[in-house]
Tab-separated table of C-alpha atoms in Angstrom:
chain	number	residue	atom	x	y	z
A	26	UNK	CA	50.717	-11.724	9.643
A	27	UNK	CA	53.774	-9.682	8.716
A	28	UNK	CA	54.846	-7.123	11.302
A	29	UNK	CA	56.072	-3.952	9.565
A	30	UNK	CA	58.138	-2.881	12.578
A	31	UNK	CA	60.022	-6.204	12.530
A	32	UNK	CA	60.785	-5.757	8.822
A	33	UNK	CA	62.017	-2.201	9.460
A	34	UNK	CA	64.240	-3.422	12.289
A	35	UNK	CA	65.710	-6.117	10.064
A	36	UNK	CA	66.326	-3.542	7.330
A	37	UNK	CA	68.014	-1.226	9.830
A	38	UNK	CA	70.250	-4.041	11.000
A	39	UNK	CA	71.033	-5.073	7.426
A	40	UNK	CA	72.092	-1.587	6.350
A	41	UNK	CA	74.014	-0.934	9.553
A	42	UNK	CA	76.144	-3.997	8.798
A	43	UNK	CA	76.793	-2.965	5.193
A	44	UNK	CA	80.288	-1.961	4.156
A	45	UNK	CA	81.066	1.678	4.760
A	46	UNK	CA	78.061	2.255	6.989
A	47	UNK	CA	78.242	4.846	9.721
A	48	UNK	CA	76.152	5.944	12.685
A	49	UNK	CA	73.198	8.089	11.652
A	50	UNK	CA	71.595	10.740	13.816
A	51	UNK	CA	67.770	10.735	13.775
A	52	UNK	CA	67.451	14.059	15.555
A	53	UNK	CA	67.180	16.188	12.429
A	54	UNK	CA	66.372	14.158	9.264
A	55	UNK	CA	66.436	16.084	6.020
A	56	UNK	CA	63.346	16.705	3.916
A	57	UNK	CA	64.622	14.235	1.346
A	58	UNK	CA	65.139	11.544	4.008
A	59	UNK	CA	61.588	12.048	5.233
A	60	UNK	CA	60.311	11.812	1.654
A	61	UNK	CA	62.160	8.535	1.052
A	62	UNK	CA	60.884	7.183	4.391
A	63	UNK	CA	57.286	7.966	3.442
A	64	UNK	CA	57.699	6.257	0.069
A	65	UNK	CA	59.213	3.168	1.678
A	66	UNK	CA	56.451	3.049	4.280
A	67	UNK	CA	53.814	3.224	1.554
A	68	UNK	CA	55.586	0.532	-0.459
A	69	UNK	CA	55.980	-1.712	2.589
A	70	UNK	CA	52.292	-1.415	3.462
A	71	UNK	CA	51.385	-2.288	-0.115
A	72	UNK	CA	53.552	-5.416	-0.005
A	73	UNK	CA	52.147	-6.492	3.374
A	74	UNK	CA	48.530	-6.106	2.270
A	75	UNK	CA	48.821	-7.709	-1.177
A	76	UNK	CA	48.329	-11.423	-1.866
A	77	UNK	CA	50.508	-11.939	-4.941
A	78	UNK	CA	53.547	-10.426	-6.658
A	79	UNK	CA	54.509	-9.908	-10.273
A	80	UNK	CA	58.219	-9.910	-11.083
A	81	UNK	CA	59.167	-8.204	-14.345
A	82	UNK	CA	62.522	-8.561	-16.068
A	83	UNK	CA	63.780	-6.155	-18.695
A	84	UNK	CA	66.934	-6.340	-20.765
A	85	UNK	CA	68.770	-3.015	-20.939
A	86	UNK	CA	72.233	-2.065	-22.128
A	87	UNK	CA	74.851	-0.827	-19.700
A	88	UNK	CA	78.609	-0.482	-19.313
A	89	UNK	CA	80.423	-3.648	-18.309
A	90	UNK	CA	81.762	-3.160	-14.788
A	91	UNK	CA	83.173	-5.321	-12.007
A	92	UNK	CA	80.148	-4.751	-9.757
A	93	UNK	CA	77.776	-6.500	-12.176
A	94	UNK	CA	76.980	-10.088	-11.208
A	95	UNK	CA	76.367	-12.928	-13.652
A	96	UNK	CA	72.679	-12.837	-12.718
A	97	UNK	CA	72.448	-9.178	-13.719
A	98	UNK	CA	73.962	-9.809	-17.144
A	99	UNK	CA	71.588	-11.554	-19.470
A	100	UNK	CA	73.490	-14.636	-20.602
A	101	UNK	CA	71.123	-15.335	-23.488
A	102	UNK	CA	71.602	-11.866	-24.929
A	103	UNK	CA	75.370	-12.293	-24.704
A	104	UNK	CA	75.512	-15.797	-26.132
A	105	UNK	CA	73.028	-14.919	-28.872
A	106	UNK	CA	75.753	-12.914	-30.606
A	107	UNK	CA	78.565	-15.304	-29.706
A	108	UNK	CA	78.501	-16.938	-33.134
A	109	UNK	CA	79.316	-13.641	-34.788
A	110	UNK	CA	82.916	-13.025	-35.687
A	111	UNK	CA	84.376	-10.615	-33.078
A	112	UNK	CA	87.048	-9.627	-35.569
A	113	UNK	CA	84.490	-8.635	-38.181
A	114	UNK	CA	85.054	-5.136	-39.491
A	115	UNK	CA	82.428	-3.575	-41.720
A	116	UNK	CA	85.083	-1.306	-43.191
A	117	UNK	CA	87.238	-4.157	-44.489
A	118	UNK	CA	85.753	-3.603	-47.944
A	119	UNK	CA	86.331	0.119	-47.769
A	120	UNK	CA	87.583	2.262	-50.614
A	121	UNK	CA	90.545	0.651	-52.314
A	122	UNK	CA	92.424	3.943	-52.483
A	123	UNK	CA	94.034	3.959	-49.029
A	124	UNK	CA	95.796	7.206	-49.875
A	125	UNK	CA	92.570	9.157	-49.431
A	126	UNK	CA	92.176	7.875	-45.875
A	127	UNK	CA	95.054	10.184	-44.902
A	128	UNK	CA	92.927	13.278	-45.535
A	129	UNK	CA	89.912	14.477	-43.588
A	130	UNK	CA	86.763	15.605	-45.345
A	131	UNK	CA	87.352	19.180	-44.156
A	132	UNK	CA	90.845	19.122	-45.652
A	133	UNK	CA	89.470	17.906	-48.993
A	134	UNK	CA	86.875	20.693	-49.009
A	135	UNK	CA	89.537	23.334	-48.371
A	136	UNK	CA	91.613	22.025	-51.282
A	137	UNK	CA	88.655	22.052	-53.683
A	138	UNK	CA	87.475	25.496	-52.564
A	139	UNK	CA	90.981	26.864	-53.026
A	140	UNK	CA	91.324	25.242	-56.455
A	141	UNK	CA	87.858	26.316	-57.657
A	142	UNK	CA	88.128	29.961	-56.583
A	143	UNK	CA	87.579	32.199	-59.616
A	144	UNK	CA	88.419	35.712	-60.624
A	145	UNK	CA	85.133	37.712	-60.533
A	146	UNK	CA	86.228	39.790	-63.548
A	147	UNK	CA	87.338	37.032	-65.908
A	148	UNK	CA	85.410	34.078	-64.478
A	149	UNK	CA	88.560	31.968	-64.754
A	150	UNK	CA	90.262	30.062	-61.969
A	151	UNK	CA	92.624	32.147	-59.926
A	152	UNK	CA	95.127	29.356	-59.409
A	153	UNK	CA	96.759	26.587	-61.356
A	154	UNK	CA	97.515	23.081	-60.147
A	155	UNK	CA	101.033	24.209	-59.213
A	156	UNK	CA	99.589	26.943	-56.992
A	157	UNK	CA	97.418	24.400	-55.213
A	158	UNK	CA	100.412	22.127	-54.734
A	159	UNK	CA	102.429	24.961	-53.181
A	160	UNK	CA	99.572	25.821	-50.810
A	161	UNK	CA	98.771	22.206	-49.841
A	162	UNK	CA	102.080	20.393	-49.762
A	163	UNK	CA	100.498	17.061	-48.831
A	164	UNK	CA	98.866	16.932	-52.268
A	165	UNK	CA	101.408	15.290	-54.549
A	166	UNK	CA	99.414	14.596	-57.712
A	167	UNK	CA	96.768	16.460	-59.710
A	168	UNK	CA	94.521	13.360	-59.716
A	169	UNK	CA	93.793	14.067	-56.055
A	170	UNK	CA	91.613	16.981	-57.126
A	171	UNK	CA	89.126	14.798	-58.987
A	172	UNK	CA	89.197	12.153	-56.279
A	173	UNK	CA	88.585	14.711	-53.553
A	174	UNK	CA	85.705	16.134	-55.532
A	175	UNK	CA	84.111	12.694	-55.900
A	176	UNK	CA	84.408	11.945	-52.194
A	177	UNK	CA	82.947	15.324	-51.242
A	178	UNK	CA	79.923	14.637	-53.434
A	179	UNK	CA	79.432	11.318	-51.610
A	180	UNK	CA	79.795	13.056	-48.235
A	181	UNK	CA	83.168	11.559	-47.358
A	182	UNK	CA	84.785	8.161	-47.372
A	183	UNK	CA	83.130	5.031	-46.011
A	184	UNK	CA	85.537	4.980	-43.074
A	185	UNK	CA	84.676	8.557	-42.138
A	186	UNK	CA	80.975	7.766	-42.330
A	187	UNK	CA	81.410	4.690	-40.111
A	188	UNK	CA	83.256	6.800	-37.547
A	189	UNK	CA	80.574	9.496	-37.642
A	190	UNK	CA	77.831	6.916	-37.114
A	191	UNK	CA	79.637	5.175	-34.246
A	192	UNK	CA	80.442	8.461	-32.513
A	193	UNK	CA	76.837	9.621	-32.856
A	194	UNK	CA	75.363	6.376	-31.498
A	195	UNK	CA	77.783	6.303	-28.553
A	196	UNK	CA	76.946	9.924	-27.727
A	197	UNK	CA	73.229	9.089	-27.712
A	198	UNK	CA	73.920	6.046	-25.510
A	199	UNK	CA	75.874	8.161	-23.011
A	200	UNK	CA	73.085	10.739	-22.866
A	201	UNK	CA	70.479	8.049	-22.194
A	202	UNK	CA	72.490	6.375	-19.418
A	203	UNK	CA	73.275	9.710	-17.754
A	204	UNK	CA	69.506	10.304	-17.642
A	205	UNK	CA	68.970	6.747	-16.254
A	206	UNK	CA	66.918	5.801	-19.306
A	207	UNK	CA	66.830	2.163	-20.469
A	208	UNK	CA	68.627	1.460	-23.743
A	209	UNK	CA	68.053	-1.563	-25.971
A	210	UNK	CA	69.717	-3.004	-29.037
A	211	UNK	CA	66.860	-1.595	-31.092
A	212	UNK	CA	67.741	1.912	-29.897
A	213	UNK	CA	71.370	1.561	-31.014
A	214	UNK	CA	70.243	0.377	-34.432
A	215	UNK	CA	67.672	3.146	-34.745
A	216	UNK	CA	70.260	5.814	-33.896
A	217	UNK	CA	72.715	4.255	-36.342
A	218	UNK	CA	70.208	4.297	-39.189
A	219	UNK	CA	69.217	7.848	-38.274
A	220	UNK	CA	72.809	9.053	-38.597
A	221	UNK	CA	73.422	6.969	-41.725
A	222	UNK	CA	70.525	8.767	-43.385
A	223	UNK	CA	72.122	12.114	-42.535
A	224	UNK	CA	75.444	10.882	-43.911
A	225	UNK	CA	73.771	9.615	-47.117
A	226	UNK	CA	75.305	6.242	-46.302
A	227	UNK	CA	72.598	4.032	-47.795
A	228	UNK	CA	74.679	0.847	-47.561
A	229	UNK	CA	74.567	0.956	-43.765
A	230	UNK	CA	71.974	-1.480	-42.358
A	231	UNK	CA	72.818	-1.547	-38.612
A	232	UNK	CA	73.458	-5.267	-38.933
A	233	UNK	CA	73.961	-7.796	-36.127
A	234	UNK	CA	77.688	-7.731	-36.818
A	235	UNK	CA	77.852	-3.941	-36.572
A	236	UNK	CA	75.869	-4.037	-33.322
A	237	UNK	CA	78.075	-6.766	-31.867
A	238	UNK	CA	81.306	-4.949	-32.676
A	239	UNK	CA	79.936	-1.615	-31.479
A	240	UNK	CA	79.106	-3.097	-28.073
A	241	UNK	CA	82.506	-4.798	-27.834
A	242	UNK	CA	84.351	-1.604	-28.808
A	243	UNK	CA	82.551	0.493	-26.198
A	244	UNK	CA	82.461	-2.132	-23.422
A	245	UNK	CA	78.673	-2.439	-23.412
A	246	UNK	CA	76.724	-5.465	-22.267
A	247	UNK	CA	73.087	-6.536	-22.025
A	248	UNK	CA	71.972	-6.229	-18.401
A	249	UNK	CA	68.928	-7.879	-16.843
A	250	UNK	CA	66.907	-5.458	-14.732
A	251	UNK	CA	64.348	-7.088	-12.440
A	252	UNK	CA	61.387	-5.153	-11.038
């Protein structure tokens, strides 16, 4: 027969020997301390009176940190992606015109809006190409106008869309961890596809390679949580 008082004494001794422990006064426990004590007492009684236990393990994503042990990190989940190329970059086949990567989508929109502005009386453009060039000195050739227009219609360059997707997914991951919610690979993929739909980036598939590189870039690992 398990003696609850013996278990409590052992727990007290265990925590008193833990690093950074300090003497605790029992004269005036807080309401929260009493609440935790009642929960632990209820849990301890349940364990003492039961005849079998069920241990559940769940794989959740978390930041890689020094305090995680090898047992807490799911080795299968890590090795499962080990065959993927860590140097893989989904943007390697990005737009061939590297010149356009120097301009943000907002900058392109400002150029086009400035160029397309019309005189309300005549209906003609207010400015010529030379006027645009004087206003936006980074624009060196008139062909940029048509290229900017094409990229605006597509919602930006592939690189910009990748960045928007990654930033969105990481923001959602941070929100979930701050709320102590479990996060799985499926969640990262779902958020990525959700943002890709908003970006009209239909080529994005939230592939294994994207997932692998996303986790590497943001120092995220698969962590085994045992209940």
